Amino acid sequence: MKKNLVAGAGFSGAVIARLLAENLNETVLVIDKKSHIAGNCYDFRDKNGIMIHKYGSHIFHTNSDKVWNFLKRFTDFNTYMHEVAGIIDGIEANIPFNFNTLYQVFPESLARKFEEKLLKTFEYNTKVPILEFQKHEELKFLADYIYEKIFLNYTTKQWGLSPKEVEGAVTARVPVYLSKDNRYFQDKYQGIPLEGYTKVIENMLNHPNIEVRLNTPFESSEGFERIFYTGSIDEFFSYKYGILPYRSVYFKFEEYAMDYYQSHACINYPNNYDFTRIHEYKHYLKDQSSKTVIAKEYSEQFEIGKNERYYPIACKENTELYNKYLKEAEKLDNVYFLGRLGDYKYYNIDNAVERALNLFGEIV
Ligand code: UDP
């Protein structure tokens, strides 16, 4: 009999499985209903040798030495630092909106005036969420411009809600940045695993105490001393209080016989088309091929049996529903919930890894 059951072979499940296996020397059965490991971080090399992120771009970044040092045991990273462009009024401009964006989208004389005003209002090198930025009456024209051209339509496509309706933390992920730093993230450590994310998870799960079974949905926790559940917490409790809403996305892949399709790995289209952004995967690991593959990303509501869960939708009502499940979870002394779906939190990869590392710390 295995001591531990881990449901879900994404980052959260793989990290906790590895820690149990190597630090407690306990057996761990990892199950996943998908036909592959790595959850939504799953990537693979296609026939052209291009590393495709099947469920959309994943760019690793963290400020945590603990997370970085743990992951470095299982992979090397390249020195990729993510930059995103957006098509604003037909101009390819930097996102997040920063001083470079200002000069890209406005005539120089106007940009200079805005720059002066901005520096009177904010400290250089600070980040200001758009909803905060809009509170500054003296910057109303610029605030409305950024809100309407970058956030309003993108957020409506992505969430089916306006930026004022989604939790502020969501749009605050991409604040206005009083800087010339074009990077999407400022974290100390950033990069793409040299052999891809799937390989990282494979290396983590490669331990004599770990057995992995794919195409295996979670059915019962019976017979295990501890259960680590990284699926959606409402599903574990058979949706007894109702269904936790999620946003889902899907991708339309296209292949082109050209070196590169676009200037950046990710280009956002806030105001045009029905997709939110186009990913071009070759950029991440500089894959050598005469072809290139892009994916157009579309957003839709999650529906059980129809599509995948991607984004928990943070709002008061959903948090209340989640808290009901959390209360149920707290009654179980051998079942632990973790991960984006288990915790119903908009984790980045490093958050998920850190959560699993901390949970293990709590258990031992
Ligand atoms: N966002 C936006 N316009 C952009 C980029 C982001 O309105 O050009 C908003 C949107 O609401 C999005 C959120 O900021 O959901 C967070 O963006 P991020 O790129 O972090 O989303 P992820 O990569 O996690 O999908």
mmCIF file of C-alpha atoms in Angstrom, residues 18-355:
data_model
loop_
_atom_site.group_PDB
_atom_site.id
_atom_site.type_symbol
_atom_site.label_atom_id
_atom_site.label_comp_id
_atom_site.label_asym_id
_atom_site.label_seq_id
_atom_site.Cartn_x
_atom_site.Cartn_y
_atom_site.Cartn_z
ATOM 1 C CA ARG A 18 9.173 14.693 -4.401
ATOM 2 C CA LEU A 19 9.461 16.109 -0.884
ATOM 3 C CA LEU A 20 7.513 13.230 0.644
ATOM 4 C CA ALA A 21 9.481 10.650 -1.307
ATOM 5 C CA GLU A 22 12.949 11.945 -0.576
ATOM 6 C CA ASN A 23 12.631 13.525 2.838
ATOM 7 C CA LEU A 24 10.268 11.093 4.545
ATOM 8 C CA ASN A 25 11.267 8.111 2.442
ATOM 9 C CA GLU A 26 7.588 7.335 1.952
ATOM 10 C CA THR A 27 5.870 5.855 -1.058
ATOM 11 C CA VAL A 28 3.798 8.213 -3.176
ATOM 12 C CA LEU A 29 1.257 7.415 -5.862
ATOM 13 C CA VAL A 30 0.756 10.353 -8.225
ATOM 14 C CA ILE A 31 -2.336 10.185 -10.389
ATOM 15 C CA ASP A 32 -3.485 12.497 -13.135
ATOM 16 C CA LYS A 33 -6.612 12.333 -15.243
ATOM 17 C CA LYS A 34 -4.733 13.736 -18.215
ATOM 18 C CA SER A 35 -2.636 11.579 -20.508
ATOM 19 C CA HIS A 36 0.485 13.558 -19.620
ATOM 20 C CA ILE A 37 2.286 15.000 -16.615
ATOM 21 C CA ALA A 38 2.961 18.728 -15.962
ATOM 22 C CA GLY A 39 -0.659 19.908 -15.879
ATOM 23 C CA ASN A 40 -1.201 23.147 -17.752
ATOM 24 C CA CYS A 41 2.570 23.720 -17.887
ATOM 25 C CA TYR A 42 2.816 20.778 -20.299
ATOM 26 C CA ASP A 43 5.111 21.447 -23.234
ATOM 27 C CA PHE A 44 6.528 19.265 -25.994
ATOM 28 C CA ARG A 45 8.747 19.546 -29.052
ATOM 29 C CA ASP A 46 6.717 19.393 -32.263
ATOM 30 C CA LYS A 47 7.816 17.890 -35.599
ATOM 31 C CA ASN A 48 9.822 21.048 -36.344
ATOM 32 C CA GLY A 49 11.698 20.824 -33.051
ATOM 33 C CA ILE A 50 9.840 23.810 -31.623
ATOM 34 C CA MET A 51 8.936 23.652 -27.931
ATOM 35 C CA ILE A 52 5.173 24.226 -27.789
ATOM 36 C CA HIS A 53 3.423 25.238 -24.559
ATOM 37 C CA LYS A 54 0.190 23.375 -25.158
ATOM 38 C CA TYR A 55 -1.816 25.398 -22.647
ATOM 39 C CA GLY A 56 -0.311 28.813 -23.375
ATOM 40 C CA SER A 57 2.946 30.547 -22.577
ATOM 41 C CA HIS A 58 4.539 29.843 -19.229
ATOM 42 C CA ILE A 59 7.383 32.101 -18.207
ATOM 43 C CA PHE A 60 9.087 31.309 -14.966
ATOM 44 C CA HIS A 61 9.996 34.185 -12.645
ATOM 45 C CA THR A 62 10.547 34.463 -8.925
ATOM 46 C CA ASN A 63 12.161 36.513 -6.197
ATOM 47 C CA SER A 64 12.348 33.505 -3.923
ATOM 48 C CA ASP A 65 15.785 31.954 -3.431
ATOM 49 C CA LYS A 66 14.076 28.977 -1.871
ATOM 50 C CA VAL A 67 11.929 28.296 -4.941
ATOM 51 C CA TRP A 68 14.760 28.975 -7.386
ATOM 52 C CA ASN A 69 17.224 26.720 -5.583
ATOM 53 C CA PHE A 70 14.685 23.936 -5.353
ATOM 54 C CA LEU A 71 13.858 24.052 -9.069
ATOM 55 C CA LYS A 72 17.500 24.324 -10.088
ATOM 56 C CA ARG A 73 17.947 20.794 -8.817
ATOM 57 C CA PHE A 74 15.755 19.595 -11.671
ATOM 58 C CA THR A 75 16.627 21.933 -14.520
ATOM 59 C CA ASP A 76 18.821 24.700 -15.837
ATOM 60 C CA PHE A 77 17.128 27.847 -17.060
ATOM 61 C CA ASN A 78 18.076 30.145 -19.913
ATOM 62 C CA THR A 79 18.404 33.868 -19.252
ATOM 63 C CA TYR A 80 15.176 34.796 -21.008
ATOM 64 C CA MET A 81 13.498 37.947 -19.658
ATOM 65 C CA HIS A 82 9.961 38.297 -20.914
ATOM 66 C CA GLU A 83 8.902 41.406 -22.811
ATOM 67 C CA VAL A 84 5.409 41.886 -24.184
ATOM 68 C CA ALA A 85 4.205 44.198 -26.907
ATOM 69 C CA GLY A 86 0.648 45.317 -27.481
ATOM 70 C CA ILE A 87 -0.956 46.661 -30.617
ATOM 71 C CA ILE A 88 -2.342 50.037 -29.601
ATOM 72 C CA ASP A 89 -3.890 52.152 -32.337
ATOM 73 C CA GLY A 90 -2.005 49.956 -34.769
ATOM 74 C CA ILE A 91 1.322 50.756 -33.101
ATOM 75 C CA GLU A 92 3.428 48.020 -31.564
ATOM 76 C CA ALA A 93 4.139 49.377 -28.100
ATOM 77 C CA ASN A 94 5.528 48.108 -24.835
ATOM 78 C CA ILE A 95 3.307 46.516 -22.203
ATOM 79 C CA PRO A 96 3.242 47.251 -19.262
ATOM 80 C CA PHE A 97 2.680 50.885 -20.133
ATOM 81 C CA ASN A 98 5.912 52.732 -19.246
ATOM 82 C CA PHE A 99 7.852 55.786 -20.401
ATOM 83 C CA ASN A 100 8.867 53.997 -23.579
ATOM 84 C CA THR A 101 5.213 53.248 -24.346
ATOM 85 C CA LEU A 102 4.420 56.912 -23.776
ATOM 86 C CA TYR A 103 6.822 57.946 -26.532
ATOM 87 C CA GLN A 104 5.717 55.107 -28.807
ATOM 88 C CA VAL A 105 2.030 56.045 -28.832
ATOM 89 C CA PHE A 106 2.084 59.875 -28.513
ATOM 90 C CA PRO A 107 3.801 62.618 -30.515
ATOM 91 C CA GLU A 108 7.059 63.561 -28.806
ATOM 92 C CA SER A 109 5.899 67.001 -27.622
ATOM 93 C CA LEU A 110 2.812 65.536 -25.959
ATOM 94 C CA ALA A 111 4.740 62.621 -24.500
ATOM 95 C CA ARG A 112 7.194 65.035 -22.925
ATOM 96 C CA LYS A 113 4.370 66.958 -21.250
ATOM 97 C CA PHE A 114 2.878 63.741 -19.870
ATOM 98 C CA GLU A 115 6.275 62.619 -18.693
ATOM 99 C CA GLU A 116 6.747 65.807 -16.687
ATOM 100 C CA LYS A 117 3.285 65.526 -15.165
ATOM 101 C CA LEU A 118 3.836 61.879 -14.303
ATOM 102 C CA LEU A 119 7.090 62.633 -12.523
ATOM 103 C CA LYS A 120 5.396 65.345 -10.493
ATOM 104 C CA THR A 121 2.756 62.863 -9.354
ATOM 105 C CA PHE A 122 4.692 59.630 -8.923
ATOM 106 C CA GLU A 123 8.195 58.576 -7.928
ATOM 107 C CA TYR A 124 10.374 57.275 -10.734
ATOM 108 C CA ASN A 125 10.536 53.474 -10.839
ATOM 109 C CA THR A 126 7.235 52.900 -9.063
ATOM 110 C CA LYS A 127 4.365 50.726 -10.252
ATOM 111 C CA VAL A 128 0.831 52.043 -10.245
ATOM 112 C CA PRO A 129 -2.155 49.778 -10.874
ATOM 113 C CA ILE A 130 -4.466 51.300 -13.471
ATOM 114 C CA LEU A 131 -7.409 51.595 -11.070
ATOM 115 C CA GLU A 132 -5.166 53.578 -8.714
ATOM 116 C CA PHE A 133 -3.791 55.665 -11.572
ATOM 117 C CA GLN A 134 -7.316 56.683 -12.543
ATOM 118 C CA LYS A 135 -7.832 58.366 -9.181
ATOM 119 C CA HIS A 136 -5.442 61.152 -10.234
ATOM 120 C CA GLU A 137 -7.679 63.795 -11.780
ATOM 121 C CA GLU A 138 -4.696 65.778 -13.117
ATOM 122 C CA LEU A 139 -3.783 62.762 -15.268
ATOM 123 C CA LYS A 140 -7.311 62.059 -16.455
ATOM 124 C CA PHE A 141 -6.607 62.129 -20.186
ATOM 125 C CA LEU A 142 -3.695 59.737 -19.900
ATOM 126 C CA ALA A 143 -5.483 57.520 -17.360
ATOM 127 C CA ASP A 144 -8.515 57.194 -19.630
ATOM 128 C CA TYR A 145 -6.269 56.497 -22.602
ATOM 129 C CA ILE A 146 -4.397 53.678 -20.854
ATOM 130 C CA TYR A 147 -7.582 52.284 -19.338
ATOM 131 C CA GLU A 148 -9.435 52.230 -22.622
ATOM 132 C CA LYS A 149 -6.623 51.244 -24.977
ATOM 133 C CA ILE A 150 -4.896 48.619 -22.853
ATOM 134 C CA PHE A 151 -7.180 47.334 -20.126
ATOM 135 C CA LEU A 152 -10.846 47.735 -20.963
ATOM 136 C CA ASN A 153 -11.218 45.557 -24.032
ATOM 137 C CA TYR A 154 -8.509 43.056 -23.145
ATOM 138 C CA THR A 155 -10.035 42.439 -19.731
ATOM 139 C CA THR A 156 -13.526 42.201 -21.178
ATOM 140 C CA LYS A 157 -12.323 39.573 -23.656
ATOM 141 C CA GLN A 158 -10.277 37.732 -21.050
ATOM 142 C CA TRP A 159 -12.756 37.704 -18.157
ATOM 143 C CA GLY A 160 -16.104 38.615 -19.653
ATOM 144 C CA LEU A 161 -15.972 41.481 -17.123
ATOM 145 C CA SER A 162 -14.692 45.055 -17.174
ATOM 146 C CA PRO A 163 -11.518 45.980 -15.232
ATOM 147 C CA LYS A 164 -13.766 47.583 -12.606
ATOM 148 C CA GLU A 165 -15.667 44.336 -12.150
ATOM 149 C CA VAL A 166 -12.682 41.999 -11.766
ATOM 150 C CA GLU A 167 -10.721 41.937 -8.532
ATOM 151 C CA GLY A 168 -8.201 44.831 -8.561
ATOM 152 C CA ALA A 169 -5.293 42.420 -8.051
ATOM 153 C CA VAL A 170 -5.878 41.016 -11.538
ATOM 154 C CA THR A 171 -5.151 44.198 -13.506
ATOM 155 C CA ALA A 172 -2.553 45.164 -10.885
ATOM 156 C CA ARG A 173 -0.462 42.279 -12.250
ATOM 157 C CA VAL A 174 0.338 44.595 -15.159
ATOM 158 C CA PRO A 175 0.665 48.040 -13.536
ATOM 159 C CA VAL A 176 1.626 51.279 -15.212
ATOM 160 C CA TYR A 177 5.372 51.342 -14.635
ATOM 161 C CA LEU A 178 7.119 54.681 -14.110
ATOM 162 C CA SER A 179 10.260 53.362 -15.679
ATOM 163 C CA LYS A 180 12.020 52.556 -18.919
ATOM 164 C CA ASP A 181 12.248 48.896 -17.946
ATOM 165 C CA ASN A 182 10.411 47.044 -20.710
ATOM 166 C CA ARG A 183 10.329 43.704 -18.945
ATOM 167 C CA TYR A 184 7.035 42.121 -17.946
ATOM 168 C CA PHE A 185 8.557 40.921 -14.654
ATOM 169 C CA GLN A 186 11.201 42.476 -12.461
ATOM 170 C CA ASP A 187 11.971 39.343 -10.452
ATOM 171 C CA LYS A 188 15.534 38.450 -9.567
ATOM 172 C CA TYR A 189 15.305 35.070 -11.270
ATOM 173 C CA GLN A 190 13.634 34.596 -14.640
ATOM 174 C CA GLY A 191 13.911 32.042 -17.399
ATOM 175 C CA ILE A 192 12.601 29.100 -19.335
ATOM 176 C CA PRO A 193 13.718 25.566 -18.372
ATOM 177 C CA LEU A 194 16.237 24.505 -21.013
ATOM 178 C CA GLU A 195 14.511 21.213 -21.744
ATOM 179 C CA GLY A 196 10.988 22.479 -21.097
ATOM 180 C CA TYR A 197 8.559 22.309 -18.181
ATOM 181 C CA THR A 198 7.458 18.729 -18.780
ATOM 182 C CA LYS A 199 11.057 17.596 -18.323
ATOM 183 C CA VAL A 200 11.294 19.488 -15.004
ATOM 184 C CA ILE A 201 8.247 17.663 -13.697
ATOM 185 C CA GLU A 202 9.512 14.367 -15.099
ATOM 186 C CA ASN A 203 12.812 14.849 -13.261
ATOM 187 C CA MET A 204 10.990 15.704 -10.055
ATOM 188 C CA LEU A 205 8.809 12.617 -10.279
ATOM 189 C CA ASN A 206 11.746 10.411 -11.155
ATOM 190 C CA HIS A 207 12.306 8.864 -7.720
ATOM 191 C CA PRO A 208 12.146 5.222 -6.628
ATOM 192 C CA ASN A 209 9.425 6.025 -4.068
ATOM 193 C CA ILE A 210 7.155 7.680 -6.648
ATOM 194 C CA GLU A 211 4.778 5.886 -8.981
ATOM 195 C CA VAL A 212 2.876 7.882 -11.621
ATOM 196 C CA ARG A 213 -0.409 6.740 -13.162
ATOM 197 C CA LEU A 214 -1.813 8.796 -16.010
ATOM 198 C CA ASN A 215 -5.373 8.713 -17.389
ATOM 199 C CA THR A 216 -6.430 8.090 -13.788
ATOM 200 C CA PRO A 217 -9.068 10.373 -12.300
ATOM 201 C CA PHE A 218 -9.298 10.763 -8.528
ATOM 202 C CA GLU A 219 -11.996 8.487 -7.208
ATOM 203 C CA SER A 220 -11.367 7.699 -3.587
ATOM 204 C CA SER A 221 -8.955 8.544 -0.826
ATOM 205 C CA GLU A 222 -9.457 5.194 0.872
ATOM 206 C CA GLY A 223 -6.363 3.230 1.740
ATOM 207 C CA PHE A 224 -3.997 6.191 1.943
ATOM 208 C CA GLU A 225 -2.586 7.859 5.009
ATOM 209 C CA ARG A 226 -2.388 11.267 3.371
ATOM 210 C CA ILE A 227 -4.018 12.728 0.303
ATOM 211 C CA PHE A 228 -2.767 15.804 -1.552
ATOM 212 C CA TYR A 229 -5.396 17.109 -3.878
ATOM 213 C CA THR A 230 -4.456 19.642 -6.558
ATOM 214 C CA GLY A 231 -7.737 19.465 -8.472
ATOM 215 C CA SER A 232 -10.554 21.915 -7.935
ATOM 216 C CA ILE A 233 -11.726 21.777 -4.330
ATOM 217 C CA ASP A 234 -15.436 21.885 -5.288
ATOM 218 C CA GLU A 235 -15.019 18.744 -7.381
ATOM 219 C CA PHE A 236 -13.500 16.896 -4.415
ATOM 220 C CA PHE A 237 -16.684 17.610 -2.446
ATOM 221 C CA SER A 238 -18.934 16.647 -5.373
ATOM 222 C CA TYR A 239 -19.982 20.282 -5.854
ATOM 223 C CA LYS A 240 -22.191 20.070 -2.762
ATOM 224 C CA TYR A 241 -22.305 23.866 -2.313
ATOM 225 C CA GLY A 242 -22.207 24.700 -6.010
ATOM 226 C CA ILE A 243 -19.660 25.036 -8.785
ATOM 227 C CA LEU A 244 -16.645 27.316 -8.388
ATOM 228 C CA PRO A 245 -16.425 29.466 -11.522
ATOM 229 C CA TYR A 246 -13.272 29.576 -13.618
ATOM 230 C CA ARG A 247 -12.226 31.268 -16.797
ATOM 231 C CA SER A 248 -10.939 28.994 -19.512
ATOM 232 C CA VAL A 249 -8.878 29.681 -22.624
ATOM 233 C CA TYR A 250 -8.291 27.837 -25.853
ATOM 234 C CA PHE A 251 -5.682 28.153 -28.566
ATOM 235 C CA LYS A 252 -5.748 28.106 -32.338
ATOM 236 C CA PHE A 253 -2.355 26.993 -33.602
ATOM 237 C CA GLU A 254 -0.919 28.075 -36.935
ATOM 238 C CA GLU A 255 2.334 27.086 -38.613
ATOM 239 C CA TYR A 256 4.250 29.328 -40.991
ATOM 240 C CA ALA A 257 7.243 28.699 -43.223
ATOM 241 C CA MET A 258 9.168 31.687 -41.940
ATOM 242 C CA ASP A 259 11.838 32.399 -39.398
ATOM 243 C CA TYR A 260 9.764 34.513 -37.004
ATOM 244 C CA TYR A 261 6.125 35.642 -37.238
ATOM 245 C CA GLN A 262 6.324 38.482 -34.717
ATOM 246 C CA SER A 263 8.865 40.532 -32.786
ATOM 247 C CA HIS A 264 8.020 39.180 -29.311
ATOM 248 C CA ALA A 265 7.037 35.819 -27.826
ATOM 249 C CA CYS A 266 3.760 37.410 -26.849
ATOM 250 C CA ILE A 267 1.861 40.218 -28.524
ATOM 251 C CA ASN A 268 -1.370 41.463 -26.988
ATOM 252 C CA TYR A 269 -4.294 42.680 -29.057
ATOM 253 C CA PRO A 270 -6.402 44.575 -26.533
ATOM 254 C CA ASN A 271 -8.710 46.220 -29.060
ATOM 255 C CA ASN A 272 -8.655 44.140 -32.212
ATOM 256 C CA TYR A 273 -9.899 40.656 -33.056
ATOM 257 C CA ASP A 274 -11.555 38.172 -30.717
ATOM 258 C CA PHE A 275 -8.325 36.688 -29.403
ATOM 259 C CA THR A 276 -6.458 38.387 -26.563
ATOM 260 C CA ARG A 277 -2.890 37.649 -27.638
ATOM 261 C CA ILE A 278 -0.642 35.712 -29.995
ATOM 262 C CA HIS A 279 2.137 33.510 -28.662
ATOM 263 C CA GLU A 280 5.123 32.547 -30.784
ATOM 264 C CA TYR A 281 6.919 29.725 -29.050
ATOM 265 C CA LYS A 282 10.263 29.776 -30.853
ATOM 266 C CA HIS A 283 11.277 32.882 -28.946
ATOM 267 C CA TYR A 284 11.457 31.150 -25.599
ATOM 268 C CA LEU A 285 14.300 28.724 -26.223
ATOM 269 C CA LYS A 286 15.509 30.191 -29.546
ATOM 270 C CA ASP A 287 14.591 26.934 -31.291
ATOM 271 C CA GLN A 288 16.248 26.576 -34.689
ATOM 272 C CA SER A 289 13.754 25.762 -37.451
ATOM 273 C CA SER A 290 12.757 27.106 -40.860
ATOM 274 C CA LYS A 291 9.165 27.018 -39.591
ATOM 275 C CA THR A 292 7.452 28.852 -36.774
ATOM 276 C CA VAL A 293 4.337 28.062 -34.741
ATOM 277 C CA ILE A 294 1.998 30.622 -33.242
ATOM 278 C CA ALA A 295 -1.085 30.269 -31.061
ATOM 279 C CA LYS A 296 -3.967 32.707 -30.924
ATOM 280 C CA GLU A 297 -5.479 32.731 -27.437
ATOM 281 C CA TYR A 298 -9.226 32.964 -26.923
ATOM 282 C CA SER A 299 -11.036 33.149 -23.634
ATOM 283 C CA GLU A 300 -14.317 31.575 -22.581
ATOM 284 C CA GLN A 301 -16.188 30.524 -19.463
ATOM 285 C CA PHE A 302 -15.170 27.202 -17.940
ATOM 286 C CA GLU A 303 -17.791 24.469 -18.237
ATOM 287 C CA ILE A 304 -17.423 21.031 -16.681
ATOM 288 C CA GLY A 305 -16.699 18.425 -19.349
ATOM 289 C CA LYS A 306 -16.230 21.024 -22.085
ATOM 290 C CA ASN A 307 -12.898 22.717 -21.404
ATOM 291 C CA GLU A 308 -10.102 23.135 -18.847
ATOM 292 C CA ARG A 309 -9.961 25.274 -15.725
ATOM 293 C CA TYR A 310 -7.360 28.019 -16.103
ATOM 294 C CA TYR A 311 -8.141 31.050 -13.965
ATOM 295 C CA PRO A 312 -9.998 31.209 -10.651
ATOM 296 C CA ILE A 313 -12.293 34.233 -10.766
ATOM 297 C CA ALA A 314 -11.687 36.256 -7.637
ATOM 298 C CA CYS A 315 -14.733 38.110 -6.335
ATOM 299 C CA LYS A 316 -16.648 38.254 -3.056
ATOM 300 C CA GLU A 317 -19.259 35.706 -4.068
ATOM 301 C CA ASN A 318 -16.716 33.146 -5.295
ATOM 302 C CA THR A 319 -14.511 33.614 -2.253
ATOM 303 C CA GLU A 320 -17.518 32.932 -0.043
ATOM 304 C CA LEU A 321 -18.261 29.751 -1.953
ATOM 305 C CA TYR A 322 -14.612 28.701 -1.785
ATOM 306 C CA ASN A 323 -14.589 29.363 1.969
ATOM 307 C CA LYS A 324 -17.474 26.926 2.434
ATOM 308 C CA TYR A 325 -15.356 24.224 0.808
ATOM 309 C CA LEU A 326 -12.333 25.281 2.811
ATOM 310 C CA LYS A 327 -14.329 24.773 6.012
ATOM 311 C CA GLU A 328 -15.194 21.255 4.869
ATOM 312 C CA ALA A 329 -11.548 20.661 4.018
ATOM 313 C CA GLU A 330 -10.450 21.697 7.487
ATOM 314 C CA LYS A 331 -12.565 18.908 8.965
ATOM 315 C CA LEU A 332 -10.459 16.323 7.151
ATOM 316 C CA ASP A 333 -7.195 15.738 8.937
ATOM 317 C CA ASN A 334 -5.449 13.736 6.221
ATOM 318 C CA VAL A 335 -6.461 15.607 3.066
ATOM 319 C CA TYR A 336 -4.479 18.645 1.927
ATOM 320 C CA PHE A 337 -5.514 20.990 -0.859
ATOM 321 C CA LEU A 338 -2.969 22.940 -2.858
ATOM 322 C CA GLY A 339 -2.305 24.496 -6.238
ATOM 323 C CA ARG A 340 -4.242 26.993 -8.329
ATOM 324 C CA LEU A 341 -7.328 24.807 -8.285
ATOM 325 C CA GLY A 342 -6.991 23.331 -4.799
ATOM 326 C CA ASP A 343 -6.493 26.767 -3.225
ATOM 327 C CA TYR A 344 -8.628 28.604 -5.794
ATOM 328 C CA LYS A 345 -5.891 31.226 -6.173
ATOM 329 C CA TYR A 346 -4.331 32.874 -9.216
ATOM 330 C CA TYR A 347 -0.885 31.384 -8.547
ATOM 331 C CA ASN A 348 2.102 31.830 -10.787
ATOM 332 C CA ILE A 349 4.412 28.814 -11.018
ATOM 333 C CA ASP A 350 6.666 30.095 -8.244
ATOM 334 C CA ASN A 351 3.655 30.657 -5.948
ATOM 335 C CA ALA A 352 2.539 27.080 -6.536
ATOM 336 C CA VAL A 353 6.015 25.707 -5.826
ATOM 337 C CA GLU A 354 6.386 27.827 -2.708
ATOM 338 C CA ARG A 355 2.976 26.768 -1.444
#
